[in-house]
Short mmCIF file of N, CA and C in Angstrom, two decimals:
data_model
loop_
_atom_site.label_atom_id
_atom_site.label_comp_id
_atom_site.label_asym_id
_atom_site.label_seq_id
_atom_site.Cartn_x
_atom_site.Cartn_y
_atom_site.Cartn_z
N MET U 1 -69.19 -119.79 -23.29
CA MET U 1 -70.17 -120.39 -22.92
C MET U 1 -70.62 -121.52 -23.90
N LYS U 2 -70.69 -122.69 -23.61
CA LYS U 2 -71.40 -123.91 -24.51
C LYS U 2 -73.10 -123.61 -24.72
N ILE U 3 -73.51 -123.31 -25.56
CA ILE U 3 -74.90 -123.04 -26.71
C ILE U 3 -75.50 -124.68 -25.99
N THR U 4 -76.20 -124.75 -25.05
CA THR U 4 -76.89 -126.28 -24.34
C THR U 4 -78.29 -126.14 -25.55
N MET U 5 -78.58 -127.51 -25.72
CA MET U 5 -80.18 -127.70 -26.42
C MET U 5 -81.22 -127.27 -25.63
N GLU U 6 -81.24 -126.82 -24.37
CA GLU U 6 -82.11 -126.28 -23.61
C GLU U 6 -82.26 -124.68 -23.86
N MET U 7 -80.95 -123.97 -24.24
CA MET U 7 -80.88 -122.93 -24.67
C MET U 7 -81.52 -122.69 -25.77
N SER U 8 -81.30 -123.32 -26.60
CA SER U 8 -81.19 -123.45 -27.89
C SER U 8 -82.96 -123.26 -28.10
N LYS U 9 -83.64 -124.35 -27.41
CA LYS U 9 -85.24 -124.80 -27.38
C LYS U 9 -86.05 -123.72 -27.09
N LYS U 10 -85.40 -122.95 -26.01
CA LYS U 10 -85.59 -121.48 -25.50
C LYS U 10 -85.56 -120.48 -26.19
N ALA U 11 -84.65 -119.96 -26.96
CA ALA U 11 -84.26 -119.15 -28.26
C ALA U 11 -85.24 -119.51 -29.43
N PHE U 12 -85.73 -120.46 -29.77
CA PHE U 12 -86.45 -120.52 -30.92
C PHE U 12 -88.02 -119.86 -30.85
N PRO U 13 -88.37 -119.81 -29.93
CA PRO U 13 -89.78 -119.52 -29.92
C PRO U 13 -89.54 -117.66 -30.07
N ILE U 14 -88.44 -116.99 -29.41
CA ILE U 14 -88.16 -115.61 -29.50
C ILE U 14 -87.35 -115.56 -30.95
N ALA U 15 -86.82 -116.01 -31.48
CA ALA U 15 -86.34 -115.75 -32.95
C ALA U 15 -87.30 -115.80 -33.75
N LYS U 16 -88.29 -116.62 -33.63
CA LYS U 16 -89.97 -116.79 -34.67
C LYS U 16 -90.44 -115.54 -34.33
N LYS U 17 -90.31 -114.63 -33.32
CA LYS U 17 -91.05 -113.36 -33.04
C LYS U 17 -90.47 -112.48 -33.75
N VAL U 18 -89.11 -112.40 -33.98
CA VAL U 18 -88.10 -111.65 -34.39
C VAL U 18 -88.53 -111.97 -36.31
N PHE U 19 -88.49 -112.66 -36.59
CA PHE U 19 -88.79 -113.34 -38.16
C PHE U 19 -90.13 -112.80 -38.13
N SER U 20 -91.13 -112.66 -37.16
CA SER U 20 -92.58 -112.42 -37.60
C SER U 20 -92.94 -110.90 -37.34
N GLY U 21 -91.60 -110.25 -37.05
CA GLY U 21 -92.00 -108.58 -36.72
C GLY U 21 -92.45 -108.41 -35.61
N GLN U 22 -92.59 -109.35 -34.51
CA GLN U 22 -93.17 -109.01 -32.95
C GLN U 22 -91.89 -108.20 -32.45
N LEU U 23 -90.71 -108.58 -32.51
CA LEU U 23 -89.72 -108.09 -32.01
C LEU U 23 -88.99 -107.72 -33.01
N THR U 24 -87.70 -106.95 -32.51
CA THR U 24 -86.53 -106.37 -33.22
C THR U 24 -85.57 -107.02 -32.63
N ARG U 25 -84.42 -107.36 -33.77
CA ARG U 25 -83.16 -108.15 -33.36
C ARG U 25 -82.49 -108.03 -32.07
N ASN U 26 -82.46 -106.72 -31.84
CA ASN U 26 -82.09 -106.01 -30.40
C ASN U 26 -82.94 -106.71 -29.36
N ASP U 27 -84.54 -106.35 -29.33
CA ASP U 27 -85.15 -106.99 -28.31
C ASP U 27 -85.29 -108.69 -28.12
N GLY U 28 -85.09 -109.24 -29.13
CA GLY U 28 -85.07 -110.78 -29.43
C GLY U 28 -83.78 -111.36 -28.57
N LYS U 29 -82.52 -110.61 -29.03
CA LYS U 29 -81.29 -111.02 -28.30
C LYS U 29 -81.23 -110.86 -26.72
N VAL U 30 -81.80 -109.52 -26.19
CA VAL U 30 -82.05 -109.36 -24.77
C VAL U 30 -83.09 -110.13 -24.26
N GLU U 31 -84.08 -110.97 -24.69
CA GLU U 31 -84.98 -111.34 -24.35
C GLU U 31 -84.45 -113.03 -24.17
N ILE U 32 -83.72 -113.38 -25.55
CA ILE U 32 -83.11 -115.17 -25.48
C ILE U 32 -82.07 -115.10 -24.06
N ASN U 33 -81.18 -114.08 -24.03
CA ASN U 33 -80.44 -113.74 -22.80
C ASN U 33 -81.30 -113.74 -21.39
N ARG U 34 -82.08 -113.27 -21.28
CA ARG U 34 -83.22 -113.25 -20.11
C ARG U 34 -83.89 -114.24 -19.91
N ILE U 35 -84.44 -115.21 -20.92
CA ILE U 35 -85.07 -116.22 -20.76
C ILE U 35 -84.05 -117.65 -20.80
N SER U 36 -82.92 -117.47 -21.50
CA SER U 36 -82.27 -118.94 -21.56
C SER U 36 -81.04 -118.87 -20.74
N GLY U 37 -80.20 -117.45 -20.82
CA GLY U 37 -79.08 -117.44 -19.97
C GLY U 37 -78.00 -117.52 -21.23
N MET U 38 -78.39 -117.62 -22.46
CA MET U 38 -77.50 -117.29 -23.65
C MET U 38 -76.81 -116.21 -23.93
N ALA U 39 -75.56 -116.19 -24.09
CA ALA U 39 -74.95 -114.70 -24.37
C ALA U 39 -75.44 -113.92 -24.88
N GLU U 40 -75.57 -112.57 -25.03
CA GLU U 40 -76.31 -111.89 -26.08
C GLU U 40 -75.69 -111.81 -27.08
N GLY U 41 -74.20 -112.26 -27.23
CA GLY U 41 -73.58 -112.49 -28.75
C GLY U 41 -73.89 -113.58 -29.16
N SER U 42 -73.99 -114.73 -28.32
CA SER U 42 -74.57 -115.76 -29.15
C SER U 42 -75.70 -115.91 -29.45
N ALA U 43 -77.00 -114.94 -28.63
CA ALA U 43 -78.19 -114.87 -29.05
C ALA U 43 -78.56 -114.07 -30.30
N GLN U 44 -77.71 -113.28 -30.69
CA GLN U 44 -77.81 -112.21 -31.69
C GLN U 44 -77.31 -112.87 -33.00
N ALA U 45 -76.26 -114.15 -32.63
CA ALA U 45 -75.93 -114.98 -33.78
C ALA U 45 -77.20 -116.13 -33.60
N TYR U 46 -77.50 -116.39 -33.24
CA TYR U 46 -78.81 -117.45 -33.41
C TYR U 46 -79.88 -116.72 -34.27
N ILE U 47 -79.90 -115.30 -33.59
CA ILE U 47 -81.10 -114.96 -34.75
C ILE U 47 -80.83 -114.92 -36.04
N THR U 48 -79.67 -114.24 -35.87
CA THR U 48 -79.21 -114.11 -37.27
C THR U 48 -79.01 -115.25 -38.21
N ILE U 49 -78.85 -116.35 -37.76
CA ILE U 49 -78.63 -117.63 -38.08
C ILE U 49 -80.04 -118.42 -38.56
N PHE U 50 -80.66 -118.47 -37.76
CA PHE U 50 -82.45 -118.56 -37.92
C PHE U 50 -82.85 -117.58 -39.28
N LEU U 51 -82.86 -116.31 -39.17
CA LEU U 51 -83.38 -115.82 -40.37
C LEU U 51 -82.69 -116.25 -41.62
N ALA U 52 -81.11 -116.31 -41.76
CA ALA U 52 -80.61 -116.51 -42.81
C ALA U 52 -80.79 -118.05 -43.29
N MET U 53 -81.13 -118.95 -42.59
CA MET U 53 -81.98 -119.99 -42.85
C MET U 53 -83.17 -119.95 -43.36
N LEU U 54 -84.35 -119.32 -43.32
CA LEU U 54 -85.35 -119.16 -43.62
C LEU U 54 -85.30 -118.57 -45.00
N ASP U 55 -84.38 -117.36 -45.25
CA ASP U 55 -84.12 -116.90 -46.38
C ASP U 55 -83.02 -117.67 -47.55
N GLY U 56 -82.56 -118.82 -46.72
CA GLY U 56 -81.54 -119.37 -47.74
C GLY U 56 -80.36 -118.62 -47.94
N GLU U 57 -79.95 -117.93 -47.23
CA GLU U 57 -78.63 -117.18 -47.13
C GLU U 57 -77.54 -117.72 -46.15
N GLU U 58 -76.29 -117.71 -46.81
CA GLU U 58 -75.21 -117.78 -46.29
C GLU U 58 -74.98 -116.86 -45.11
N TYR U 59 -74.57 -117.55 -43.88
CA TYR U 59 -74.29 -117.01 -42.68
C TYR U 59 -72.51 -117.55 -42.46
N LYS U 60 -72.50 -116.86 -41.41
CA LYS U 60 -70.80 -116.92 -41.48
C LYS U 60 -70.29 -117.50 -39.56
N ARG U 61 -71.32 -117.56 -38.53
CA ARG U 61 -71.26 -117.78 -37.47
C ARG U 61 -71.58 -119.31 -37.53
N ALA U 62 -71.03 -120.27 -36.48
CA ALA U 62 -71.01 -121.42 -36.57
C ALA U 62 -71.74 -122.06 -35.17
N PHE U 63 -72.71 -122.99 -34.96
CA PHE U 63 -73.20 -123.59 -33.97
C PHE U 63 -72.87 -125.02 -33.72
N ASN U 64 -72.97 -125.82 -32.42
CA ASN U 64 -72.91 -127.32 -32.65
C ASN U 64 -73.95 -127.75 -33.31
N ASN U 65 -73.47 -128.92 -33.70
CA ASN U 65 -74.49 -129.85 -34.61
C ASN U 65 -75.75 -130.51 -34.06
N GLU U 66 -75.87 -130.09 -32.82
CA GLU U 66 -77.23 -130.89 -32.28
C GLU U 66 -78.20 -129.11 -32.47
N THR U 67 -77.54 -127.96 -32.22
CA THR U 67 -78.69 -127.18 -32.31
C THR U 67 -78.38 -126.89 -33.96
N ASN U 68 -77.99 -126.98 -34.84
CA ASN U 68 -78.04 -127.28 -36.02
C ASN U 68 -79.17 -127.92 -36.46
N ARG U 69 -79.15 -129.12 -36.03
CA ARG U 69 -80.30 -130.11 -36.74
C ARG U 69 -81.43 -129.84 -35.85
N PHE U 70 -81.61 -128.95 -34.57
CA PHE U 70 -82.80 -128.24 -33.96
C PHE U 70 -83.62 -127.77 -34.86
N LEU U 71 -82.47 -126.36 -35.23
CA LEU U 71 -83.24 -125.52 -36.42
C LEU U 71 -83.64 -126.09 -37.07
N LEU U 72 -82.99 -126.82 -38.01
CA LEU U 72 -83.54 -127.55 -39.43
C LEU U 72 -84.74 -128.29 -39.23
N GLU U 73 -84.87 -128.94 -38.43
CA GLU U 73 -85.93 -129.76 -38.04
C GLU U 73 -87.03 -129.11 -37.54
N SER U 74 -86.80 -128.09 -36.70
CA SER U 74 -88.03 -127.04 -36.41
C SER U 74 -88.51 -126.07 -37.08
N ILE U 75 -87.70 -125.34 -38.27
CA ILE U 75 -88.21 -124.80 -39.35
C ILE U 75 -89.35 -125.70 -40.19
N ARG U 76 -88.61 -126.91 -40.60
CA ARG U 76 -89.34 -128.04 -41.31
C ARG U 76 -90.70 -127.93 -40.59
N LYS U 77 -90.69 -127.95 -39.07
CA LYS U 77 -92.00 -128.42 -38.72
C LYS U 77 -93.34 -127.15 -38.62
N ASP U 78 -92.39 -125.80 -38.17
CA ASP U 78 -93.14 -124.74 -38.30
C ASP U 78 -93.30 -123.97 -39.56
N TYR U 79 -92.66 -124.18 -40.53
CA TYR U 79 -92.57 -123.20 -41.65
C TYR U 79 -92.90 -123.87 -42.78
N GLY U 80 -92.75 -125.38 -43.14
CA GLY U 80 -92.94 -125.95 -44.07
C GLY U 80 -91.70 -126.46 -45.09
N GLU U 81 -91.90 -127.27 -46.13
CA GLU U 81 -91.11 -127.53 -47.06
C GLU U 81 -90.25 -126.33 -47.81
N GLN U 82 -90.36 -125.50 -48.05
CA GLN U 82 -89.86 -124.35 -49.01
C GLN U 82 -89.06 -123.91 -47.96
N HIS U 83 -89.18 -123.44 -46.97
CA HIS U 83 -88.43 -122.76 -45.81
C HIS U 83 -87.13 -123.57 -45.49
N PHE U 84 -87.83 -124.90 -45.33
CA PHE U 84 -87.04 -126.23 -44.86
C PHE U 84 -85.61 -126.16 -45.99
N VAL U 85 -86.15 -126.25 -47.21
CA VAL U 85 -85.13 -126.09 -48.20
C VAL U 85 -84.49 -125.24 -48.11
N ASN U 86 -85.01 -124.20 -48.05
CA ASN U 86 -84.25 -122.77 -48.18
C ASN U 86 -83.23 -122.98 -46.94
N ALA U 87 -83.52 -123.54 -45.61
CA ALA U 87 -82.15 -123.96 -44.72
C ALA U 87 -81.53 -124.80 -44.84
N LEU U 88 -81.87 -125.57 -45.73
CA LEU U 88 -80.43 -126.67 -45.86
C LEU U 88 -79.65 -125.78 -46.80
N ASP U 89 -80.09 -124.76 -47.73
CA ASP U 89 -79.19 -124.41 -48.81
C ASP U 89 -78.41 -123.30 -48.26
N ALA U 90 -78.88 -122.64 -46.93
CA ALA U 90 -78.11 -121.94 -45.96
C ALA U 90 -77.31 -122.57 -45.25
N ALA U 91 -77.55 -123.66 -45.01
CA ALA U 91 -76.44 -124.53 -44.35
C ALA U 91 -75.35 -124.93 -45.11
N GLN U 92 -75.77 -125.12 -46.23
CA GLN U 92 -74.54 -126.02 -47.34
C GLN U 92 -73.79 -124.40 -47.62
N LYS U 93 -74.81 -123.52 -47.90
CA LYS U 93 -73.70 -122.18 -48.28
C LYS U 93 -72.48 -121.82 -46.85
N HIS U 94 -72.98 -122.28 -45.74
CA HIS U 94 -72.06 -122.01 -44.51
C HIS U 94 -71.20 -123.21 -44.54
N ILE U 95 -71.53 -124.40 -44.95
CA ILE U 95 -70.31 -125.34 -45.05
C ILE U 95 -69.01 -125.04 -46.20
N ASN U 96 -69.71 -124.25 -47.07
CA ASN U 96 -68.99 -124.30 -48.53
C ASN U 96 -67.70 -122.79 -47.97
N TYR U 97 -68.51 -121.89 -47.18
CA TYR U 97 -67.84 -120.92 -46.79
C TYR U 97 -66.73 -121.19 -45.46
N TYR U 98 -67.00 -121.86 -45.01
CA TYR U 98 -66.28 -122.38 -43.91
C TYR U 98 -65.44 -123.23 -44.04
N SER U 99 -65.29 -124.09 -45.54
CA SER U 99 -64.48 -124.77 -46.15
C SER U 99 -63.04 -123.81 -46.46
N THR U 100 -62.95 -122.66 -47.05
CA THR U 100 -62.81 -121.47 -47.84
C THR U 100 -61.92 -120.70 -46.61
N LEU U 101 -61.78 -121.21 -45.16
CA LEU U 101 -61.33 -120.71 -44.20
C LEU U 101 -60.00 -121.33 -43.40
N LYS U 102 -59.80 -122.47 -44.14
CA LYS U 102 -58.61 -123.40 -43.94
C LYS U 102 -58.90 -123.93 -42.17
N LYS U 103 -60.24 -124.03 -41.66
CA LYS U 103 -60.02 -124.34 -40.34
C LYS U 103 -60.78 -125.69 -40.28
N GLY U 104 -60.61 -126.48 -41.76
CA GLY U 104 -60.99 -127.91 -41.42
C GLY U 104 -62.37 -127.58 -42.29
N ASN U 105 -63.47 -128.74 -42.03
CA ASN U 105 -64.63 -129.14 -42.65
C ASN U 105 -65.27 -129.33 -41.65
N LEU U 106 -67.00 -128.95 -41.94
CA LEU U 106 -68.01 -128.90 -41.27
C LEU U 106 -68.33 -130.25 -41.70
N THR U 107 -67.53 -131.59 -41.27
CA THR U 107 -68.33 -132.78 -41.74
C THR U 107 -69.32 -133.27 -40.91
N GLY U 108 -69.65 -132.88 -39.68
CA GLY U 108 -70.77 -133.15 -38.99
C GLY U 108 -71.78 -132.43 -39.27
N LEU U 109 -71.91 -131.09 -39.47
CA LEU U 109 -72.78 -130.54 -40.38
C LEU U 109 -73.21 -130.81 -41.73
N GLN U 110 -72.31 -130.98 -42.75
CA GLN U 110 -72.58 -131.72 -43.81
C GLN U 110 -73.43 -132.93 -43.91
N SER U 111 -73.04 -134.33 -43.11
CA SER U 111 -73.83 -135.17 -42.67
C SER U 111 -75.27 -135.06 -42.50
N ILE U 112 -75.93 -134.29 -41.68
CA ILE U 112 -76.71 -133.49 -40.97
C ILE U 112 -77.42 -133.14 -42.58
N VAL U 113 -77.10 -132.08 -43.15
CA VAL U 113 -77.74 -131.55 -44.81
C VAL U 113 -77.87 -132.74 -45.56
N ASP U 114 -76.91 -133.35 -45.55
CA ASP U 114 -77.01 -134.51 -46.56
C ASP U 114 -78.25 -135.65 -46.04
N GLU U 115 -78.26 -135.88 -45.25
CA GLU U 115 -79.20 -136.92 -44.35
C GLU U 115 -81.13 -136.40 -44.29
N LEU U 116 -80.69 -134.84 -43.93
CA LEU U 116 -81.98 -134.24 -43.90
C LEU U 116 -82.59 -133.97 -45.78
N ARG U 117 -81.84 -133.75 -46.63
CA ARG U 117 -82.27 -133.31 -47.54
C ARG U 117 -83.11 -134.25 -48.49
N PRO U 118 -84.28 -133.40 -48.89
CA PRO U 118 -85.15 -134.40 -49.62
C PRO U 118 -84.79 -134.84 -51.03
#
C-alpha cells in the first residue's frame, strides 16, 4: 500500500511522542496504524526513519520523496536547525547506502537534500 501524505501527516505527531518517550515504538506503530491506516510495518519504518533523522543516523528503509520532504521540513519547524542538519545528514547517509545496493540512485531525495541544505 502506498503511503499517502495524509498518512504521513497523521503519523508525525505519534512519532514525536515516541521520540519524547510518551509512547514505546511498538505502541507508536499500533497507534499510527489505527489513526492513519498505514500498515504496521510501514509505521515501524516511519518511526525508525524519524528517530534516525533526529539523531543523524543512517537508515535502510526508503519512503517516497513527498514524505521525505515533509519529514525534513517538519523536523526543522518543530525541532530547530541542529536536528534539521542531523536529518539532512541522515538522509545523505541513506542516499549513500542506497547507492551501494546497485538498485539505482535516489536522485529525487538527493535533490531535496541539496535544495534544503543551508
